[in-house]
mmCIF file of C-alpha atoms in Angstrom:
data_model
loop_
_atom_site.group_PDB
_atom_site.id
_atom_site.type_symbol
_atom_site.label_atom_id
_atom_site.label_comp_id
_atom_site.label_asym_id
_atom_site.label_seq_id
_atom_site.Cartn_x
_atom_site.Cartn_y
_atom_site.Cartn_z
ATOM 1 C CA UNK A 6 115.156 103.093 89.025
ATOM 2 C CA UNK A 7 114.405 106.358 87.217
ATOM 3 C CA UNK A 8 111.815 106.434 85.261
ATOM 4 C CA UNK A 9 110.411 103.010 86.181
ATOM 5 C CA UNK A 10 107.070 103.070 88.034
ATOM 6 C CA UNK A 11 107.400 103.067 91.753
ATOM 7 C CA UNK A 12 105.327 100.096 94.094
ATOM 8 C CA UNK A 13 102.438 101.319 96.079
ATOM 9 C CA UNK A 14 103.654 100.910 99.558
ATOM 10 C CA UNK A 15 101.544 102.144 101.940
ATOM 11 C CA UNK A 16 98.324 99.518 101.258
ATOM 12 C CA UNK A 17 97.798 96.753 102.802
ATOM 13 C CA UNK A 18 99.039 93.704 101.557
ATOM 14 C CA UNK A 19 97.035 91.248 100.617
ATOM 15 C CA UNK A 20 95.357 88.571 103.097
ATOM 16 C CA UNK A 21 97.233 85.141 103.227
ATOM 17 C CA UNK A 22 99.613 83.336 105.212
ATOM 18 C CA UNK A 23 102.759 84.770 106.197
ATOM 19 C CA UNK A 24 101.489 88.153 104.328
ATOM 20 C CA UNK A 25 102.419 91.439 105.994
ATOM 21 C CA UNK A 26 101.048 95.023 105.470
ATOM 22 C CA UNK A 27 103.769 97.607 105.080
ATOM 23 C CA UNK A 28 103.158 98.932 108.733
ATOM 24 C CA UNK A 29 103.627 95.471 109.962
ATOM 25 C CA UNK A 30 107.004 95.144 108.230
ATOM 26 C CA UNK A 31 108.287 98.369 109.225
ATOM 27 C CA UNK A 32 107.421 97.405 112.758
ATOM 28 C CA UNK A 33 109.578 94.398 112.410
ATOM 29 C CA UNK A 34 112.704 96.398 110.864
ATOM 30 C CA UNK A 35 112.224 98.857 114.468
ATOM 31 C CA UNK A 36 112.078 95.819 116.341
ATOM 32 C CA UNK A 37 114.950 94.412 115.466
ATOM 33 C CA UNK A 38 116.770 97.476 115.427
ATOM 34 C CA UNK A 39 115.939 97.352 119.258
ATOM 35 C CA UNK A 40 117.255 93.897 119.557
ATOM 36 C CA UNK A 41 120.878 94.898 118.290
ATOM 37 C CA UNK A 42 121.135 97.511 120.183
ATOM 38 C CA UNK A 43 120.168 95.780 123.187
ATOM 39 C CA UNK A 44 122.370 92.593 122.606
ATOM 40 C CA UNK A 45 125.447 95.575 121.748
ATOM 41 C CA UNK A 46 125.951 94.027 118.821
ATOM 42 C CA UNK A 47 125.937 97.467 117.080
ATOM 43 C CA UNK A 48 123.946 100.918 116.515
ATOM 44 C CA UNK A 49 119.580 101.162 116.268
ATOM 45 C CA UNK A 50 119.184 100.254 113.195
ATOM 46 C CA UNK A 51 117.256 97.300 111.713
ATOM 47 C CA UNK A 52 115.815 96.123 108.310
ATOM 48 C CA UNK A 53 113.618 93.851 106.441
ATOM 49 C CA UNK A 54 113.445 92.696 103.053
ATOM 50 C CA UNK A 55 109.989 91.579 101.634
ATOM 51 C CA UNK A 56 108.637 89.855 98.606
ATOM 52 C CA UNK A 57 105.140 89.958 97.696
ATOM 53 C CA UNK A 58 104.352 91.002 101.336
ATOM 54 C CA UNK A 59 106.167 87.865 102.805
ATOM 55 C CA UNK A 60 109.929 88.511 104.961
ATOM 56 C CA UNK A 61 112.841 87.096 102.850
ATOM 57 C CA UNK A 62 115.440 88.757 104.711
ATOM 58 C CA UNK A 63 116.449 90.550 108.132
ATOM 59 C CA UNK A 64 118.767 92.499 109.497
ATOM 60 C CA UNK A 65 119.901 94.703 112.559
ATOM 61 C CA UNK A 66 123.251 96.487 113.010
ATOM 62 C CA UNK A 67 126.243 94.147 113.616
ATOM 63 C CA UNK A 68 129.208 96.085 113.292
ATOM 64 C CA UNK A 69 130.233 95.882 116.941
ATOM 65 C CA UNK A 70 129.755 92.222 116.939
ATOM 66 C CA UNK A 71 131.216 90.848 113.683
ATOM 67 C CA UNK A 72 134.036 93.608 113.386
ATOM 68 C CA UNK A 73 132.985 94.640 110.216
ATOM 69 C CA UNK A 74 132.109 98.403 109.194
ATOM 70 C CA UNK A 75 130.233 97.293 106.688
ATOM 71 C CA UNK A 76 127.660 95.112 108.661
ATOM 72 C CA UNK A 77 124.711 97.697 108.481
ATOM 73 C CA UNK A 78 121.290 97.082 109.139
ATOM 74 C CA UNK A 79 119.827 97.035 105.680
ATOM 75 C CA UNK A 80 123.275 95.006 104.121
ATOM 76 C CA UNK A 81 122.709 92.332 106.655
ATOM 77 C CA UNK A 82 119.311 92.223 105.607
ATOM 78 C CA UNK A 83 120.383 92.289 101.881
ATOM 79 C CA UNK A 84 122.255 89.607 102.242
ATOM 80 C CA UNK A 85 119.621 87.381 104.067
ATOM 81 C CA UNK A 86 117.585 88.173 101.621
ATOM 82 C CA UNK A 87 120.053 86.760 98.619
ATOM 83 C CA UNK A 88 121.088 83.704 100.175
ATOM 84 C CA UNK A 89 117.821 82.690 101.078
ATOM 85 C CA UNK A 90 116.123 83.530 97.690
ATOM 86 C CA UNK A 91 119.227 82.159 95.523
ATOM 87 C CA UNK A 92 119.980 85.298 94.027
ATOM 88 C CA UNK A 93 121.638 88.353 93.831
ATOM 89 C CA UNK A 94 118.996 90.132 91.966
ATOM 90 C CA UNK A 95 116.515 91.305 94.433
ATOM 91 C CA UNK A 96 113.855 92.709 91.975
ATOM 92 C CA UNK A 97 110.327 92.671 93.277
ATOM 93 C CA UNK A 98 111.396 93.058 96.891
ATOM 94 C CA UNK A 99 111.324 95.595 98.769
ATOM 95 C CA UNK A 100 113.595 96.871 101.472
ATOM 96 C CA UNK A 101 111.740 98.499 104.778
ATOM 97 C CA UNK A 102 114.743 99.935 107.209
ATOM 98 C CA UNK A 103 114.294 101.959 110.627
ATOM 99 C CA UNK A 104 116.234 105.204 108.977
ATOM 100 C CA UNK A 105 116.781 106.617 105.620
ATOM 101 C CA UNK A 106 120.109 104.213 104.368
ATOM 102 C CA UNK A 107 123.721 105.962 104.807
ATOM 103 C CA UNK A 108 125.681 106.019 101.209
ATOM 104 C CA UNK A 109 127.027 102.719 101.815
ATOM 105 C CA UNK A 110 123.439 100.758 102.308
ATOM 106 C CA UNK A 111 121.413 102.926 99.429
ATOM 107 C CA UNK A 112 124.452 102.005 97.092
ATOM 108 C CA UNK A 113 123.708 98.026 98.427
ATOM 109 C CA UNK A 114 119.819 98.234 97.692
ATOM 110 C CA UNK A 115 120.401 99.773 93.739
ATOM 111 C CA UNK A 116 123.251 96.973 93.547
ATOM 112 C CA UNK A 117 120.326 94.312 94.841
ATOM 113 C CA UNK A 118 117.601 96.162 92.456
ATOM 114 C CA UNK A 119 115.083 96.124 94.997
ATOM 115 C CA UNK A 120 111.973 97.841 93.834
ATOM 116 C CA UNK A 121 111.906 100.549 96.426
ATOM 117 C CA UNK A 122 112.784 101.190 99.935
ATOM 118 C CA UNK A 123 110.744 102.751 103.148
ATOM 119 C CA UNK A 124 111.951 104.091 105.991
ATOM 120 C CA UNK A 125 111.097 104.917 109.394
ATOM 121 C CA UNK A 126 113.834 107.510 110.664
ATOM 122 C CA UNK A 127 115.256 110.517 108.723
ATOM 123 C CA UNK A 128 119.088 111.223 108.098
ATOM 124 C CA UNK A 129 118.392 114.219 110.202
ATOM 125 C CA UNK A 130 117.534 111.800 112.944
ATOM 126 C CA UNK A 131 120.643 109.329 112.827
ATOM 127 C CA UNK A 132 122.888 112.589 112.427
ATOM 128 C CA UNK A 133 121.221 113.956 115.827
ATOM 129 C CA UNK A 134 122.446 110.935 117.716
ATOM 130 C CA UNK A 135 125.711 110.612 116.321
ATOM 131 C CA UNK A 136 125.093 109.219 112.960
ATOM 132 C CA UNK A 137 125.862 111.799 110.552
ATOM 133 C CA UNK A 138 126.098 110.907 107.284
ATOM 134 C CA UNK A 139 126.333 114.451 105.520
ATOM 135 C CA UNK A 140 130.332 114.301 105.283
ATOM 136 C CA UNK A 141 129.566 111.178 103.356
ATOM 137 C CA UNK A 142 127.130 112.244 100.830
ATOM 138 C CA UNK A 143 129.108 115.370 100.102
ATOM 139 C CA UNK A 144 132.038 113.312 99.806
ATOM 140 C CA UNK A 145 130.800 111.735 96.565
ATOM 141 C CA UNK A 146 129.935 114.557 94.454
ATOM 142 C CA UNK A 147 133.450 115.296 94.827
ATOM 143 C CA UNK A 148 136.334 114.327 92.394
ATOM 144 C CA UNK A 149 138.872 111.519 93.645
ATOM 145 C CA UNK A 150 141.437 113.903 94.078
ATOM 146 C CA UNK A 151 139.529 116.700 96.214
ATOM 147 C CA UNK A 152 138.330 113.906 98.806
ATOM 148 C CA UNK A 153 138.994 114.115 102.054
ATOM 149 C CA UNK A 154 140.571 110.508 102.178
ATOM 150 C CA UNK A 155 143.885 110.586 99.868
ATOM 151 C CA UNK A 156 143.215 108.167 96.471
ATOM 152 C CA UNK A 157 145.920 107.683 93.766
ATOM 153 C CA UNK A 158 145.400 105.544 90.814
ATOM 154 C CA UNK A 159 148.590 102.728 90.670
ATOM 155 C CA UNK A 160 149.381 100.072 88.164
ATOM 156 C CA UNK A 161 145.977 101.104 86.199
ATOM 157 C CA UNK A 162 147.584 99.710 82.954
ATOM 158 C CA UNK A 163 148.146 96.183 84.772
ATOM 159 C CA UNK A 164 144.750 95.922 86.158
ATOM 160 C CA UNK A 165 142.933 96.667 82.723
ATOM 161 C CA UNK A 166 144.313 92.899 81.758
ATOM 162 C CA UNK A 167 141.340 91.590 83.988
ATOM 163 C CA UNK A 168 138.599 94.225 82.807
ATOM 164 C CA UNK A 169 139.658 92.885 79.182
ATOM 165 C CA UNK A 170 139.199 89.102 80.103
ATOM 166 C CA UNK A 171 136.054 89.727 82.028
ATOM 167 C CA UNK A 172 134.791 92.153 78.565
ATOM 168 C CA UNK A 173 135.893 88.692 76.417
ATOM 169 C CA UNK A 174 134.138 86.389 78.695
ATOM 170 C CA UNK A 175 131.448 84.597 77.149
ATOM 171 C CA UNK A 176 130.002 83.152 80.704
ATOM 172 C CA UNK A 177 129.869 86.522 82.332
ATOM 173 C CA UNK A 178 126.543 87.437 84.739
ATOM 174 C CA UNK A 179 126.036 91.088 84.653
ATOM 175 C CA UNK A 180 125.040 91.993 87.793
ATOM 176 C CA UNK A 181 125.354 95.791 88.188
ATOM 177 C CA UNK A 182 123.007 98.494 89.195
ATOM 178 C CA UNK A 183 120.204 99.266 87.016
ATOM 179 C CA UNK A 184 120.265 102.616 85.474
#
């Protein structure tokens, strides 16, 4: 996304059926961040993916519910999003989410190649109710071997046999974050 020209988000979208302005989307990403919270199906957080002003995906927090750590807000919504529009690829959306996205979910959105993404809450927020996500972010810029979490590579030489099938592949769909 560097580089590239960011979407105006903050007009109104145009007039038509089914077409939301930004505020309105945003206030359905808070809304249904209420809704999982109050059905304790996970934390406050809720998302919405939009096309062209329209909803093509939702989300709230699901964690609790479906057992999965990975069931954030704004992946739930991600995934909505793909199965409904056929694709993986989720240029010319854009993802609204009731806080700034953890590591995990910001990593999700470049993987989708949405266009941009707005939020309501800051980090600052989520970390002041229990949502911190500095540890994370400094995690990262470390090395594997400094992280906090013990990695080791193993059996690196076997597993290169796939990366060299997938590199010969002739029907391969790139699918990787833009740059």
């Amino acid at each position: 996304m560097k580089g590239a020209a960011r979407p105006h988000v903050s007009a109104p979208a145009p007039r038509g059926r089914g077409i939301k302005t930004p505020r309105q989307l945003m206030s359905e990403a808070i809304a249904l961040s209420s809704r999982g919270l109050k059905n304790g199906r996970g934390g406050p957080f809720g998302a919405v993916v939009a096309k062209d002003g329209k909803i093509v995906g939702r989300g709230h927090n699901r964690v609790l519910a479906d057992h999965d750590p990975t069931a954030h807000a704004e992946v739930v919504a991600l995934r909505d999003a793909g199965r409904r529009l056929k694709r993986f690829h989720l240029d010319g959306c854009i993802l609204y989410t009731s806080c700034e996205p953890c590591p995990m979910c910001l990593a999700a959105a470049y993987w989708a190649r949405v266009d941009a993404i707005v939020f309501a809450n800051a980090r600052a927020d989520a970390a002041a109710i229990g949502f911190g996500d500095a540890f994370l972010y400094d995690e990262l810029k470390r090395p594997p071997r400094l992280r906090a979490m013990p990695m080791r590579r193993l059996l690196a030489k076997e597993a290169k046999a796939a990366f060299r099938a997938w590199a010969a592949w002739d029907r391969k769909t790139h699918y990787g974050p833009k740059a």
